Short mmCIF file of C-alpha atoms in Angstrom, two decimals:
data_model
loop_
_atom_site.label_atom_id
_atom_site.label_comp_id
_atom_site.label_asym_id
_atom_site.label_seq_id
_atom_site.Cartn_x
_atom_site.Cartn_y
_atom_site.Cartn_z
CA UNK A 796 1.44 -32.92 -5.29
CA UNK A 797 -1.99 -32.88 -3.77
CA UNK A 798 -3.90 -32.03 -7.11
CA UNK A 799 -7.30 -32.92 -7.33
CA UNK A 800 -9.38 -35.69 -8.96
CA UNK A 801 -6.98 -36.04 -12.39
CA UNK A 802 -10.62 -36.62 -14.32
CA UNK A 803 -11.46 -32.84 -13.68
CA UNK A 804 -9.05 -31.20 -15.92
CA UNK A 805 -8.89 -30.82 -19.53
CA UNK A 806 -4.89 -30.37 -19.02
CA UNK A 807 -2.48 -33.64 -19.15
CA UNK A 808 -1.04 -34.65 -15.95
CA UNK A 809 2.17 -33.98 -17.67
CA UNK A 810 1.67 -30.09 -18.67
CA UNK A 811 0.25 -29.95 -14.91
CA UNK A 812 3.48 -30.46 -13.33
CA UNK A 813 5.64 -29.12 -16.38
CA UNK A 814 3.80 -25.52 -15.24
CA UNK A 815 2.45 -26.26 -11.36
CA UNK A 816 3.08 -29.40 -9.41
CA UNK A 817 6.79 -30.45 -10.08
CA UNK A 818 7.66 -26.58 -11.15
CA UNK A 819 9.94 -25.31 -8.70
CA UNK A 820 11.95 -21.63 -8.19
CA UNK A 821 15.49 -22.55 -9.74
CA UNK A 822 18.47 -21.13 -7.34
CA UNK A 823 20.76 -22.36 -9.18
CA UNK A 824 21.51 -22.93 -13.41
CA UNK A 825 23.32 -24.59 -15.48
CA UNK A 826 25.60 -22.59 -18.12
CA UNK A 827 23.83 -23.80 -20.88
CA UNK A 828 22.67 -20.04 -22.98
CA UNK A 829 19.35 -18.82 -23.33
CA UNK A 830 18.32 -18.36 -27.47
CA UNK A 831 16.90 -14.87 -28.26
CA UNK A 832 14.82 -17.62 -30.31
CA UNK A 833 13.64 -19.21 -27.12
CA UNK A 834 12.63 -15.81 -25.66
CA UNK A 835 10.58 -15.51 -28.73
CA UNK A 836 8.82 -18.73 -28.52
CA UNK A 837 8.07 -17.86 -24.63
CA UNK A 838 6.66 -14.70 -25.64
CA UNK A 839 4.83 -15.77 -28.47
CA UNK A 840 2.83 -18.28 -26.08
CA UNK A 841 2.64 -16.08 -22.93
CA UNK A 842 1.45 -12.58 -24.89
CA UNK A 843 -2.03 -14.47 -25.30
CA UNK A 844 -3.03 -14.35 -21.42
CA UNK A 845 -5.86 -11.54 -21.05
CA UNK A 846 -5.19 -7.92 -19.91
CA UNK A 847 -7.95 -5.52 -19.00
CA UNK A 848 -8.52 -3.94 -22.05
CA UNK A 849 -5.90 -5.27 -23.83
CA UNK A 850 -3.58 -3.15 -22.20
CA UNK A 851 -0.22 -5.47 -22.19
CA UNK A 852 1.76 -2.99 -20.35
CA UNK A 853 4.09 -6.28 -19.23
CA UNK A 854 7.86 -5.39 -20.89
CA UNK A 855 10.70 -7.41 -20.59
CA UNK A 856 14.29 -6.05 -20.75
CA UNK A 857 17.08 -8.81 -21.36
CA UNK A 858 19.92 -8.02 -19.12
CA UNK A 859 22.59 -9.70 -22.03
CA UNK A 860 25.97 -7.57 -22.22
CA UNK A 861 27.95 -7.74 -18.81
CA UNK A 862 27.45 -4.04 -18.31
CA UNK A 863 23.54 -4.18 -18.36
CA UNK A 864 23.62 -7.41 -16.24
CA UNK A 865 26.22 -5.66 -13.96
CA UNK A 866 23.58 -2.69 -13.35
CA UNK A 867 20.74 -5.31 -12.62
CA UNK A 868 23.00 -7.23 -10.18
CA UNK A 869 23.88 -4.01 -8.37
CA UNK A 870 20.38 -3.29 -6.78
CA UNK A 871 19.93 -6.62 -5.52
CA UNK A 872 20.31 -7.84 -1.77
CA UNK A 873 23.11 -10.04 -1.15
CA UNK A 874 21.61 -13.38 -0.93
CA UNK A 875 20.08 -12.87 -4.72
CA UNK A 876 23.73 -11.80 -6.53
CA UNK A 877 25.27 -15.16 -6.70
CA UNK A 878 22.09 -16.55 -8.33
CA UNK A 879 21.66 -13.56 -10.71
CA UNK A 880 25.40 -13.91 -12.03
CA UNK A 881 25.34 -17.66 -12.39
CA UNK A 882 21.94 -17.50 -14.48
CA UNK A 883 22.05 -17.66 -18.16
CA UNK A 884 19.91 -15.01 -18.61
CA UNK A 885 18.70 -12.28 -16.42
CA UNK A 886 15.77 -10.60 -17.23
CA UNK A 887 13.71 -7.03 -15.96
CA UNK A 888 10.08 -7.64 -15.75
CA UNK A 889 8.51 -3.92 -16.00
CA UNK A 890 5.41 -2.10 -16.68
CA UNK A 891 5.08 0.54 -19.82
CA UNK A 892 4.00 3.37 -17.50
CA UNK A 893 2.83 4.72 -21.22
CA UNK A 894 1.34 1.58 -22.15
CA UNK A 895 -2.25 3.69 -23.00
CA UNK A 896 -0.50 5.60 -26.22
CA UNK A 897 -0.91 1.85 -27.98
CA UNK A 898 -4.56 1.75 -26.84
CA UNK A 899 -6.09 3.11 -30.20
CA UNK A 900 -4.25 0.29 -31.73
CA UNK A 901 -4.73 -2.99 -29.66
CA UNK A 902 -7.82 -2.30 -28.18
CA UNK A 903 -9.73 -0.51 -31.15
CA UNK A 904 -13.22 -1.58 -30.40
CA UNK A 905 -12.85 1.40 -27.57
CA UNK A 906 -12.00 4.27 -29.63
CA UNK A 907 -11.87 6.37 -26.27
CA UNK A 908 -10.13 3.80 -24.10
CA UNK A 909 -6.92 5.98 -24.22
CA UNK A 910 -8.22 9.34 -22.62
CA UNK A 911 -9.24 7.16 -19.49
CA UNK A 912 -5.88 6.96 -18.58
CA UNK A 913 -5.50 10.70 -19.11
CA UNK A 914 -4.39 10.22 -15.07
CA UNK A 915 -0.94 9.90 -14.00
CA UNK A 916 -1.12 7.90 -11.11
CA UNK A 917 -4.29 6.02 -12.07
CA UNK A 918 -2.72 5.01 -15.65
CA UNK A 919 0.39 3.95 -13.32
CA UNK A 920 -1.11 2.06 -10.85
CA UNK A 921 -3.39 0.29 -13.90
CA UNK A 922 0.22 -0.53 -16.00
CA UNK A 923 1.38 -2.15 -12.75
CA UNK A 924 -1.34 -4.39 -11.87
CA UNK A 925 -1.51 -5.62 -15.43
CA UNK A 926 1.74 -6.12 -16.25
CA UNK A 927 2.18 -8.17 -12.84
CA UNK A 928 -0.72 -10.10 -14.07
CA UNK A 929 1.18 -10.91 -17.53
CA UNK A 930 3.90 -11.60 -15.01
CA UNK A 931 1.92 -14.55 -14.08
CA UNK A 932 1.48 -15.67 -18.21
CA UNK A 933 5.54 -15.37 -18.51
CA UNK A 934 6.80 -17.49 -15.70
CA UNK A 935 4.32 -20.21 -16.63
CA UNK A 936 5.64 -19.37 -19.94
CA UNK A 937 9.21 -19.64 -19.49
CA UNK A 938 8.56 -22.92 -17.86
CA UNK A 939 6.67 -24.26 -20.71
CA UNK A 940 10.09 -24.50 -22.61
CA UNK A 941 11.54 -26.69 -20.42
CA UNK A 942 13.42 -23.61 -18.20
CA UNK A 943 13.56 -22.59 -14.76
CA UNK A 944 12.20 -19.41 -13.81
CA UNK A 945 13.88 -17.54 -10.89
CA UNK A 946 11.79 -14.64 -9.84
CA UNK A 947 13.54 -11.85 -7.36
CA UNK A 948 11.83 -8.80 -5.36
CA UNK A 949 14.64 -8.67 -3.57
CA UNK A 950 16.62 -5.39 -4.28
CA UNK A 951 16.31 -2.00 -4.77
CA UNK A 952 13.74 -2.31 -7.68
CA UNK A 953 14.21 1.38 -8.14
CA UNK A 954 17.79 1.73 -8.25
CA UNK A 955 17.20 -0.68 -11.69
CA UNK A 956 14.69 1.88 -13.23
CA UNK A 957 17.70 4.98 -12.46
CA UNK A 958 20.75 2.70 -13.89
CA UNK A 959 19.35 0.44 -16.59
CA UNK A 960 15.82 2.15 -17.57
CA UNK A 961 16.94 5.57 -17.81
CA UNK A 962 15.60 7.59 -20.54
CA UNK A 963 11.94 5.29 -20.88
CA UNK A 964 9.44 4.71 -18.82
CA UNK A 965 9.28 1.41 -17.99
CA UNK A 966 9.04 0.78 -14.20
CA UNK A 967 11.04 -2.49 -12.67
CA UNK A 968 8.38 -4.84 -11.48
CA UNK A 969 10.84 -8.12 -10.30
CA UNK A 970 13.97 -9.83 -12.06
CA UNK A 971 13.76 -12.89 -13.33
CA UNK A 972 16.87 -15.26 -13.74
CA UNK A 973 15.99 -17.90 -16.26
CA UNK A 974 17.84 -20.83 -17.73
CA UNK A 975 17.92 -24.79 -16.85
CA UNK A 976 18.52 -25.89 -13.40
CA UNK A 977 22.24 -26.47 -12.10
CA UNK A 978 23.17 -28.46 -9.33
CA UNK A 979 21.17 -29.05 -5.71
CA UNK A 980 18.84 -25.94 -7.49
CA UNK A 981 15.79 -26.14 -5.35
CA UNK A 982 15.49 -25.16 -1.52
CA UNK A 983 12.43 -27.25 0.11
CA UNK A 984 9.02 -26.80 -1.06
CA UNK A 985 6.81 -23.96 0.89
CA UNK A 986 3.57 -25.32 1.89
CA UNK A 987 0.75 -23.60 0.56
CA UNK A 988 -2.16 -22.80 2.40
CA UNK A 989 -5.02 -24.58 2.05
CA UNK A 990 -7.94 -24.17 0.23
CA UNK A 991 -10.27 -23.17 3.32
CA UNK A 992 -8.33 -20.28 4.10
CA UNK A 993 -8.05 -19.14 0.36
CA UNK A 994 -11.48 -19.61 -0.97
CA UNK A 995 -14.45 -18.36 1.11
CA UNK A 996 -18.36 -18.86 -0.46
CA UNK A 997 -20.80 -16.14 -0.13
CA UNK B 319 -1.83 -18.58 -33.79
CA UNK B 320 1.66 -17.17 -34.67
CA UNK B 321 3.23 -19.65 -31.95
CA UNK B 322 6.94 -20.12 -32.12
CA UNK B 323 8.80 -23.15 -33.69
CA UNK B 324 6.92 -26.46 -31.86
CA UNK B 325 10.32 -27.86 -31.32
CA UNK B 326 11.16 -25.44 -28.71
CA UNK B 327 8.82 -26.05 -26.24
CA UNK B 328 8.59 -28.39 -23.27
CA UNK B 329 4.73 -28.18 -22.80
CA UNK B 330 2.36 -29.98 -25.99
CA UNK B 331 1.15 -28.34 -28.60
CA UNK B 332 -2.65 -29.37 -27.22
CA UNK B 333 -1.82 -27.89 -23.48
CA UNK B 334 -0.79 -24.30 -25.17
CA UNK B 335 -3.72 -23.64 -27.52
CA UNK B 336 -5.71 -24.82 -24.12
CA UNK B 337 -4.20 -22.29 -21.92
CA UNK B 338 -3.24 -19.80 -24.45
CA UNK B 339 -3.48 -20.07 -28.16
CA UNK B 340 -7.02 -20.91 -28.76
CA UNK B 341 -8.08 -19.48 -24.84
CA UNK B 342 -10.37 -16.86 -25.06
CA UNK B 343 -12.62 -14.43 -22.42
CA UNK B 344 -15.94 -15.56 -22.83
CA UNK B 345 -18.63 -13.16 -22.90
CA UNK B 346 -21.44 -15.75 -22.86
CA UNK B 347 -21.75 -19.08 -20.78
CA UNK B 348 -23.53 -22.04 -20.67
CA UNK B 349 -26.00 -22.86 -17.66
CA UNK B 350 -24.00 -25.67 -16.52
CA UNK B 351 -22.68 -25.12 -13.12
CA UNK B 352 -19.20 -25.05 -11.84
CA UNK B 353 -18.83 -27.39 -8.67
CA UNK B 354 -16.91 -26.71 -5.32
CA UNK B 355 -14.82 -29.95 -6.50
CA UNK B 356 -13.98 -28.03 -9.86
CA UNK B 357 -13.14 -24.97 -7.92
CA UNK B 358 -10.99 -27.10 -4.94
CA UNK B 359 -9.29 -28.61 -8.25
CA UNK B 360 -8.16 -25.34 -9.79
CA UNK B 361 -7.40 -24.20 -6.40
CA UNK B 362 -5.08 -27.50 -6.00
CA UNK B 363 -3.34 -26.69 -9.35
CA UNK B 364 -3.43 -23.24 -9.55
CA UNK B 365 -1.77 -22.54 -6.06
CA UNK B 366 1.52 -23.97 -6.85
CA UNK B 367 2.84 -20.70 -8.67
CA UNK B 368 5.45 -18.76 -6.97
CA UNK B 369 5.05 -15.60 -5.12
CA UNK B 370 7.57 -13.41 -3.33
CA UNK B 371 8.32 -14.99 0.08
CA UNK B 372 5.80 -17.32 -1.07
CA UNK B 373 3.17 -15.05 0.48
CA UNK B 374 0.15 -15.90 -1.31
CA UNK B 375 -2.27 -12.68 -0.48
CA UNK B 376 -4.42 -13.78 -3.26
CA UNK B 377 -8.20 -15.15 -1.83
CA UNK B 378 -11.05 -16.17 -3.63
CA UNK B 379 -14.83 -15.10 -2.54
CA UNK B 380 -17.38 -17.25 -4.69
CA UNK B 381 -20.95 -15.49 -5.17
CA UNK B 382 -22.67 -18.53 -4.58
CA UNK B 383 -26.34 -16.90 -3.29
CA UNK B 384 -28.52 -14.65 -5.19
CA UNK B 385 -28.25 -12.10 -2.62
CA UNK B 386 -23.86 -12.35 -2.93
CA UNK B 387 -24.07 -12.46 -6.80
CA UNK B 388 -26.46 -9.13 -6.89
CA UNK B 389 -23.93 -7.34 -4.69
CA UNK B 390 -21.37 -7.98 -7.20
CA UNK B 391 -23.24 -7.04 -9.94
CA UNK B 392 -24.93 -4.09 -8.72
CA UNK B 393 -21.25 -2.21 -8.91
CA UNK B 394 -20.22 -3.75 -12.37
CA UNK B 395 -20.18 -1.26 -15.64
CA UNK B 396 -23.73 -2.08 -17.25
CA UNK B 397 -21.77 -3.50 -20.02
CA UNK B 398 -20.63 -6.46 -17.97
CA UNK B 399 -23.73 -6.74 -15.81
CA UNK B 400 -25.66 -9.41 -18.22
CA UNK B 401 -22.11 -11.30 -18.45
CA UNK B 402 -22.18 -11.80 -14.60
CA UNK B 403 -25.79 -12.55 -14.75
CA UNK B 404 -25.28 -15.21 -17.16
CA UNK B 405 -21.78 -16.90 -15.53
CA UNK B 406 -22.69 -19.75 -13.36
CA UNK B 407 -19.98 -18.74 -10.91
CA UNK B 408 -18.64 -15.21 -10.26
CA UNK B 409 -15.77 -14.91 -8.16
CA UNK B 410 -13.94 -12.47 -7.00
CA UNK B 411 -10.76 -12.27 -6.99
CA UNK B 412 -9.00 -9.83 -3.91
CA UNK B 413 -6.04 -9.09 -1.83
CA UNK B 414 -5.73 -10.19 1.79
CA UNK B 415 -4.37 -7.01 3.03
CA UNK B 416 -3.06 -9.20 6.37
CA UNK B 417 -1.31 -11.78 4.69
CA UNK B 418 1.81 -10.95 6.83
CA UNK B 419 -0.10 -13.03 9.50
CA UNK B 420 0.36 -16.13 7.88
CA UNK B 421 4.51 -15.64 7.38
CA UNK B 422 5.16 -17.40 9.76
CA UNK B 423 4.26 -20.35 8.65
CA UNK B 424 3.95 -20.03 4.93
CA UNK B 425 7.53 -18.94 5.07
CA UNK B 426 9.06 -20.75 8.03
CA UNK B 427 12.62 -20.13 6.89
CA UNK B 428 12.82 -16.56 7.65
CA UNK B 429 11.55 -15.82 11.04
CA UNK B 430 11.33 -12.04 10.84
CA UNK B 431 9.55 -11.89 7.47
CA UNK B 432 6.14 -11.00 8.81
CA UNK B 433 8.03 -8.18 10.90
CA UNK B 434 9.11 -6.57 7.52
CA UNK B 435 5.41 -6.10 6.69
CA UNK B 436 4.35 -3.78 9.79
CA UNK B 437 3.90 -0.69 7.25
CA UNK B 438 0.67 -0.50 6.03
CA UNK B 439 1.17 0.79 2.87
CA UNK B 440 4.35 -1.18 1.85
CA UNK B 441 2.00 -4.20 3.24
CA UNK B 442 -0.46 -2.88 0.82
CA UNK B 443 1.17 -2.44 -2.61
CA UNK B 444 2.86 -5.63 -1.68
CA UNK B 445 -0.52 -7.89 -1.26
CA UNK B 446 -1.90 -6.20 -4.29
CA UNK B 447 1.33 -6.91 -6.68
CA UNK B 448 0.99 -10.54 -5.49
CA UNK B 449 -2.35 -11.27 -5.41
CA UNK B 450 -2.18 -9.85 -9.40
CA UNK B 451 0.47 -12.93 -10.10
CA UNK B 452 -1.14 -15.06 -8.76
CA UNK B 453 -4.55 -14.04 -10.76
CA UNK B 454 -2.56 -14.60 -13.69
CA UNK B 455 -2.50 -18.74 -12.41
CA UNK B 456 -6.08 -18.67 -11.43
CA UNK B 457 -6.78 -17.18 -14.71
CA UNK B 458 -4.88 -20.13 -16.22
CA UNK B 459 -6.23 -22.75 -13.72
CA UNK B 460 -9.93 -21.97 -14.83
CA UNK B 461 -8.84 -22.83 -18.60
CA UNK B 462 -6.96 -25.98 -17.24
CA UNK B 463 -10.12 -27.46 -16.33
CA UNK B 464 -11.68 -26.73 -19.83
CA UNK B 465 -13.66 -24.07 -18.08
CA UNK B 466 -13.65 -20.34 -19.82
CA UNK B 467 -12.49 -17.46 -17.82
CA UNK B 468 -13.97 -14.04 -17.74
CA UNK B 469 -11.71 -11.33 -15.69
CA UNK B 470 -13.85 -8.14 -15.61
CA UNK B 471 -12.11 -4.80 -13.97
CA UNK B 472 -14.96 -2.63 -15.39
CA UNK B 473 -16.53 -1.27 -12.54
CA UNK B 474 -16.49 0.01 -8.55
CA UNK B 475 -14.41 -2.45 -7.06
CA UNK B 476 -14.13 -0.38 -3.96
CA UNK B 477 -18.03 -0.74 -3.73
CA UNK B 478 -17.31 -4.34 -3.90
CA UNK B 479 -15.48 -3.85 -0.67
CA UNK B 480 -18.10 -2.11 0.98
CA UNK B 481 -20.95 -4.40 -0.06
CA UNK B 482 -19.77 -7.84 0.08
CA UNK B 483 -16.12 -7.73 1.84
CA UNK B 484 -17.41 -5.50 4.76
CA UNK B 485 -15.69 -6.42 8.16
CA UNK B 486 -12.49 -8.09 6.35
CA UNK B 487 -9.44 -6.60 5.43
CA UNK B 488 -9.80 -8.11 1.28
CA UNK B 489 -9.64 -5.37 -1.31
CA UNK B 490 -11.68 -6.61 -4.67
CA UNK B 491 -8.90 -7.02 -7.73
CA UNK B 492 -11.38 -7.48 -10.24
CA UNK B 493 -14.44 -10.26 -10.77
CA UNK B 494 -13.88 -13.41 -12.93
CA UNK B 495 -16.52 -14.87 -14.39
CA UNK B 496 -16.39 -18.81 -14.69
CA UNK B 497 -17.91 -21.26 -16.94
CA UNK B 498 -18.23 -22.86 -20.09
CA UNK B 499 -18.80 -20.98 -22.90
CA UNK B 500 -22.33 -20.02 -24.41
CA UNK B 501 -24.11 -19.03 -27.61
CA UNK B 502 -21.64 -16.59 -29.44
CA UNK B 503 -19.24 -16.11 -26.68
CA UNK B 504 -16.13 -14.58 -28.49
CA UNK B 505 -15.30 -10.99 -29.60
CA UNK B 506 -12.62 -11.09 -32.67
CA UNK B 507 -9.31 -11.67 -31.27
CA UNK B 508 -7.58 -8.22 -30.10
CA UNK B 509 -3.92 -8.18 -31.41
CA UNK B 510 -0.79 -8.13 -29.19
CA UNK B 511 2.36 -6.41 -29.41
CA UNK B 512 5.04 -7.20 -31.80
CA UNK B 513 8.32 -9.26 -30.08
CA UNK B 514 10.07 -6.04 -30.91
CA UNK B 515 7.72 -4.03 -29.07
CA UNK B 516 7.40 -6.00 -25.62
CA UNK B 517 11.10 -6.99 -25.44
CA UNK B 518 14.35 -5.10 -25.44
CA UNK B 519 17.94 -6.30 -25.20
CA UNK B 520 20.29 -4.43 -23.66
#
């Protein structure tokens, strides 16, 4: 998959295309459930990628009874229902738009690391560029169980946070259908662009 | 490191304490240097993780010369200046706020994507959600080549903008240090939610 030299990385070929090089969008799963156990192992792995400050605002809501996956499947476009409803598990990938009130407790080397986000809109815009960072931790996460991940933008992100996330204040970053692969599951790979137009030296 | 049952994942035991368990931010590094082959390798890895419309806004400017490193540093929080000082590579990480431009061909099957983009805010929040997934790889892809990561969002990033990314249309994310680890180069290890606390089911 166009890696480099295999003799640079301290990661096994293997766990290189578990997580990158053979990973692939699922559109498309099997039946087979997701355990609340494997959502714990995922988490338990992905929770360790670094936040600024510590601040973990990622949440995850699991989309299990028909009426919450119902109200997830509502707000997206067309093209992403049939995929939603045929996934095992359907997830909502949000940010804790409150995430600073557990500041005194996971980041306690800062005693005053909460009043910086004293801010509405800074603490907001903060929570979601963290927890789409963690985003990054919990798809490579999901996939180091063995799973698809099937991550959707497409929808009306907001109509999620009025239906399903009423009452807290979690904001809907993406969905994200997870479960093993079902038949003809991947479209053709993307190209990705290459590494002279993505990495510039100074 | 409080890891869930072994038998449930896909990726070895050795490949998770590498990228997460036993991963840390250093604060310290060695005076080795990081090579534009170990950078092209992470970039080969790293780049495989999915984005929305596989849009990849994320680009990477290295601070290879004195004068590019200084112009960095001079806008980091005095707290992280003798960090940056010390990494053999900073980087920093940013936004291409035209990624749009490259729809077209990073995203051949849907001919009027980069039309969907013409608002410049929407374009905005869109390249900056991205390009924060995609960190969360990068961050990954450093520690995949047995290299430490150290992401650092304390400081002016907007005076990163004016200094070094004058004249493009990148908007600075954060700065990653990159490395191996020096003399003394952890902090304790900052605790993370509970399950119960980052995951509902609904």
């Amino acid at each position: 998959m166009g890696l480099g030299s295999l003799a640079m990385y301290a990661l096994s070929k293997d766990a290189q295309d578990l997580l990158f090089g053979q990973a692939r969008t699922a559109n498309t799963f099997s039946s087979e459930p997701v355990s609340e156990d494997q959502v714990k192992a995922l988490y338990e792995l992905a929770k360790w990628g670094p936040t600024s400050m510590n601040s973990q605002p990622m949440r995850l809501v699991l989309a299990r009874t028909a009426e919450a996956k119902e109200k997830v499947i509502n707000h997206l476009f067309d093209g992403n229902k049939p995929k939603a409803t045929m996934a095992p598990l359907v997830a909502v990938v949000a940010a804790d738009l409150d995430f600073h009130e557990t500041l005194p407790e996971v980041f306690p080397i800062f005693p005053g690391a909460k009043d910086m986000f004293a801010d509405e809109a800074y603490r907001t815009q903060f929570a979601i560029s963290q927890a789409w960072l963690q985003a990054g931790y919990f798809i490579l996460g999901v996939r180091s169980l063995g799973l698809a991940a099937g991550p959707m933008l497409g929808g009306n992100m907001a109509g999620i946070d009025t239906d399903l996330l009423a009452g807290t204040r979690l904001r809907t970053l993406m969905v994200m259908n997870i479960g093993k692969p079902g038949e003809n599951p991947w479209f053709d790979r993307l190209p990705r662009l290459d590494y002279q137009r993505a990495v510039t030296t100074l």
